mmCIF file of C-alpha atoms in Angstrom:
data_model
loop_
_atom_site.group_PDB
_atom_site.id
_atom_site.type_symbol
_atom_site.label_atom_id
_atom_site.label_comp_id
_atom_site.label_asym_id
_atom_site.label_seq_id
_atom_site.Cartn_x
_atom_site.Cartn_y
_atom_site.Cartn_z
ATOM 1 C CA MET A 9 104.925 100.178 108.999
ATOM 2 C CA GLY A 10 107.254 97.821 107.148
ATOM 3 C CA LEU A 11 110.578 98.815 105.683
ATOM 4 C CA LEU A 12 111.917 102.360 105.394
ATOM 5 C CA LYS A 13 114.911 103.315 103.245
ATOM 6 C CA PHE A 14 116.720 106.626 103.407
ATOM 7 C CA PRO A 15 120.168 108.046 102.627
ATOM 8 C CA SER A 16 122.407 108.943 105.540
ATOM 9 C CA ASP A 17 124.710 111.930 105.881
ATOM 10 C CA VAL A 18 127.052 111.108 108.748
ATOM 11 C CA THR A 19 130.442 112.466 109.726
ATOM 12 C CA ASN A 20 132.867 111.010 112.233
ATOM 13 C CA HIS A 21 134.680 112.911 115.003
ATOM 14 C CA ASN A 22 137.318 114.084 112.441
ATOM 15 C CA GLY A 23 134.647 115.566 110.185
ATOM 16 C CA GLU A 24 135.087 112.834 107.569
ATOM 17 C CA TRP A 25 131.951 111.981 105.624
ATOM 18 C CA LEU A 26 130.637 108.419 105.908
ATOM 19 C CA PRO A 27 128.316 107.631 102.979
ATOM 20 C CA GLY A 28 125.505 105.172 103.299
ATOM 21 C CA VAL A 29 121.926 104.148 102.871
ATOM 22 C CA ILE A 30 120.000 102.859 105.861
ATOM 23 C CA LEU A 31 117.177 100.347 105.821
ATOM 24 C CA MET A 32 114.991 100.636 108.905
ATOM 25 C CA ARG A 33 113.171 97.379 109.535
ATOM 26 C CA GLY A 34 112.997 97.201 113.311
ATOM 27 C CA ALA A 35 112.639 94.300 115.698
ATOM 28 C CA SER A 36 111.688 90.780 114.655
ATOM 29 C CA VAL A 37 111.324 87.358 116.204
ATOM 30 C CA ALA A 38 112.399 84.001 114.809
ATOM 31 C CA LEU A 39 110.786 80.810 116.085
ATOM 32 C CA LEU A 40 112.446 77.402 116.122
ATOM 33 C CA LEU A 41 109.466 75.044 116.453
ATOM 34 C CA ILE A 42 110.336 71.431 117.270
ATOM 35 C CA LEU A 43 107.779 68.607 117.411
ATOM 36 C CA GLN A 44 108.527 65.092 118.632
ATOM 37 C CA PRO A 45 106.048 62.207 118.516
ATOM 38 C CA ASN A 46 105.138 61.045 122.018
ATOM 39 C CA ASP A 47 105.377 57.358 121.030
ATOM 40 C CA VAL A 48 109.200 57.477 120.970
ATOM 41 C CA PRO A 49 111.566 57.952 123.924
ATOM 42 C CA GLU A 50 112.212 61.618 124.668
ATOM 43 C CA GLU A 51 115.966 61.192 124.246
ATOM 44 C CA GLU A 52 115.509 59.761 120.742
ATOM 45 C CA GLU A 53 116.422 62.111 117.938
ATOM 46 C CA THR A 54 113.112 61.690 116.098
ATOM 47 C CA LYS A 55 112.203 65.350 115.978
ATOM 48 C CA ASN A 56 110.839 67.603 113.286
ATOM 49 C CA VAL A 57 111.421 71.290 112.723
ATOM 50 C CA PHE A 58 108.878 73.562 111.100
ATOM 51 C CA SER A 59 110.193 75.640 108.250
ATOM 52 C CA THR A 60 108.701 78.024 105.761
ATOM 53 C CA VAL A 61 109.601 77.922 102.081
ATOM 54 C CA GLN A 62 109.406 81.312 100.423
ATOM 55 C CA PRO A 63 110.900 83.118 97.435
ATOM 56 C CA ARG A 64 113.837 85.307 98.504
ATOM 57 C CA ILE A 65 115.077 87.263 95.512
ATOM 58 C CA ALA A 66 118.000 88.890 97.365
ATOM 59 C CA ALA A 67 119.321 85.395 98.155
ATOM 60 C CA ARG A 68 118.769 84.351 94.508
ATOM 61 C CA ASN A 69 116.461 81.576 95.627
ATOM 62 C CA LEU A 70 112.793 81.034 94.820
ATOM 63 C CA ARG A 71 112.348 78.248 97.411
ATOM 64 C CA LEU A 72 114.423 79.203 100.440
ATOM 65 C CA ALA A 73 113.658 77.293 103.648
ATOM 66 C CA ASN A 74 113.707 79.312 106.882
ATOM 67 C CA ILE A 75 112.363 78.988 110.381
ATOM 68 C CA PRO A 76 109.222 81.116 110.850
ATOM 69 C CA ALA A 77 109.924 84.763 111.589
ATOM 70 C CA ASP A 78 107.940 87.969 111.723
ATOM 71 C CA MET A 79 108.212 91.553 112.836
ATOM 72 C CA LEU A 80 107.134 92.373 116.382
ATOM 73 C CA ASP A 81 103.715 93.921 116.786
ATOM 74 C CA GLU A 82 103.238 97.534 117.899
ATOM 75 C CA SER A 83 103.378 96.568 121.566
ATOM 76 C CA GLY A 84 106.812 95.026 121.028
ATOM 77 C CA THR A 85 105.713 91.564 122.102
ATOM 78 C CA PHE A 86 105.825 88.160 120.492
ATOM 79 C CA ALA A 87 102.078 87.727 120.885
ATOM 80 C CA GLY A 88 101.263 89.686 117.753
ATOM 81 C CA GLY A 89 101.918 88.759 114.163
ATOM 82 C CA ALA A 90 104.271 85.825 114.690
ATOM 83 C CA ALA A 91 101.946 83.912 117.029
ATOM 84 C CA GLU A 92 98.915 84.559 114.835
ATOM 85 C CA GLU A 93 100.771 83.508 111.699
ATOM 86 C CA ILE A 94 101.942 80.248 113.295
ATOM 87 C CA GLU A 95 98.400 79.460 114.453
ATOM 88 C CA GLU A 96 96.912 80.261 111.033
ATOM 89 C CA GLU A 97 99.434 78.123 109.185
ATOM 90 C CA THR A 98 99.699 75.150 111.557
ATOM 91 C CA GLY A 99 96.836 75.223 114.041
ATOM 92 C CA LEU A 100 99.406 75.351 116.872
ATOM 93 C CA LYS A 101 98.768 77.863 119.644
ATOM 94 C CA LEU A 102 102.026 79.165 121.069
ATOM 95 C CA LYS A 103 101.983 80.898 124.424
ATOM 96 C CA ALA A 104 104.678 83.357 125.435
ATOM 97 C CA ASP A 105 105.435 81.425 128.648
ATOM 98 C CA GLU A 106 106.208 78.284 126.589
ATOM 99 C CA LEU A 107 108.999 79.985 124.667
ATOM 100 C CA ILE A 108 112.684 79.762 125.518
ATOM 101 C CA ASP A 109 114.671 82.867 124.597
ATOM 102 C CA MET A 110 117.718 81.495 122.770
ATOM 103 C CA THR A 111 119.188 84.945 122.191
ATOM 104 C CA ALA A 112 119.714 86.037 125.802
ATOM 105 C CA PRO A 113 122.393 83.434 126.671
ATOM 106 C CA THR A 114 124.444 84.409 123.617
ATOM 107 C CA LEU A 115 124.654 88.082 124.516
ATOM 108 C CA ALA A 116 127.299 88.914 127.081
ATOM 109 C CA GLU A 117 126.635 91.901 129.281
ATOM 110 C CA GLY A 118 129.054 94.613 128.243
ATOM 111 C CA GLY A 119 130.343 97.646 130.054
ATOM 112 C CA PRO A 120 128.739 101.079 130.149
ATOM 113 C CA THR A 121 127.407 102.260 126.812
ATOM 114 C CA THR A 122 125.449 105.165 125.455
ATOM 115 C CA GLU A 123 123.877 103.089 122.684
ATOM 116 C CA ARG A 124 120.320 101.885 123.043
ATOM 117 C CA LEU A 125 120.238 98.586 121.217
ATOM 118 C CA GLN A 126 117.477 96.000 121.199
ATOM 119 C CA HIS A 127 118.544 93.007 123.333
ATOM 120 C CA ALA A 128 118.799 90.724 120.304
ATOM 121 C CA THR A 129 121.095 89.698 117.493
ATOM 122 C CA HIS A 130 121.765 92.276 114.791
ATOM 123 C CA PRO A 131 122.407 90.342 111.559
ATOM 124 C CA SER A 132 122.885 93.146 109.032
ATOM 125 C CA THR A 133 124.374 96.145 110.826
ATOM 126 C CA GLY A 134 126.224 97.312 107.724
ATOM 127 C CA GLY A 135 123.041 98.841 106.387
ATOM 128 C CA CYS A 136 120.012 97.764 108.403
ATOM 129 C CA ASP A 137 118.762 98.311 111.955
ATOM 130 C CA GLU A 138 117.043 94.902 112.068
ATOM 131 C CA SER A 139 117.245 93.016 115.348
ATOM 132 C CA ILE A 140 116.114 89.427 115.801
ATOM 133 C CA THR A 141 115.239 87.637 119.016
ATOM 134 C CA ALA A 142 115.219 83.856 118.544
ATOM 135 C CA PHE A 143 112.860 81.639 120.527
ATOM 136 C CA LEU A 144 112.654 77.860 120.908
ATOM 137 C CA TRP A 145 109.334 76.043 121.314
ATOM 138 C CA GLN A 146 109.251 72.258 121.772
ATOM 139 C CA ARG A 147 106.330 69.925 122.194
ATOM 140 C CA ARG A 148 105.702 66.190 122.319
ATOM 141 C CA VAL A 149 102.541 65.393 120.379
ATOM 142 C CA LYS A 150 100.332 62.439 119.457
ATOM 143 C CA ARG A 151 100.473 61.223 115.895
ATOM 144 C CA SER A 152 96.696 60.550 115.926
ATOM 145 C CA GLY A 153 96.782 58.974 112.475
ATOM 146 C CA ARG A 154 98.161 62.139 110.922
ATOM 147 C CA PRO A 155 101.501 63.917 111.004
ATOM 148 C CA TYR A 156 102.067 64.874 114.638
ATOM 149 C CA GLY A 157 98.442 65.577 115.451
ATOM 150 C CA LEU A 158 98.306 68.553 113.099
ATOM 151 C CA PRO A 159 95.489 69.317 110.696
ATOM 152 C CA PRO A 160 95.927 67.464 107.377
ATOM 153 C CA TRP A 161 96.524 70.735 105.525
ATOM 154 C CA TRP A 162 99.531 71.788 107.642
ATOM 155 C CA ARG A 163 102.102 70.544 105.146
ATOM 156 C CA ARG A 164 101.702 73.114 102.405
ATOM 157 C CA GLN A 165 103.796 72.747 99.288
ATOM 158 C CA VAL A 166 105.168 75.509 97.089
ATOM 159 C CA ASP A 167 104.489 74.864 93.390
#
């Protein structure tokens, strides 16, 4: 559905009004994709990270680099939009069982709660319900005469 915005009319237990506007974005995934050429020792730091460069007006930046991210599909799984977008843009096929959930170790199990929160990080809770689960994907690849075995068009530039 995308992004929903609506005003909120909330009072606390003392009847005091708490003004606000809520942006409902929902659950997302972020993907840290690391490629290392297989002609160097694994412990060597020669690794490359995929990033996207996109205009982000709210950050006052027309060429902001980020790791790939996307909203979860309707089934609530990674396999939807994010995986398809990565494959379209890079030719890489990511499988869910190859991903390492980097969010889970950072979230300590708390005590009893009545809140039903997505098991993820919540970066903008002051006005947005967005939750992000971060995954790591690493692969050693052949150079094959081109950057890391990827199709020649993988390195797209923003004009």
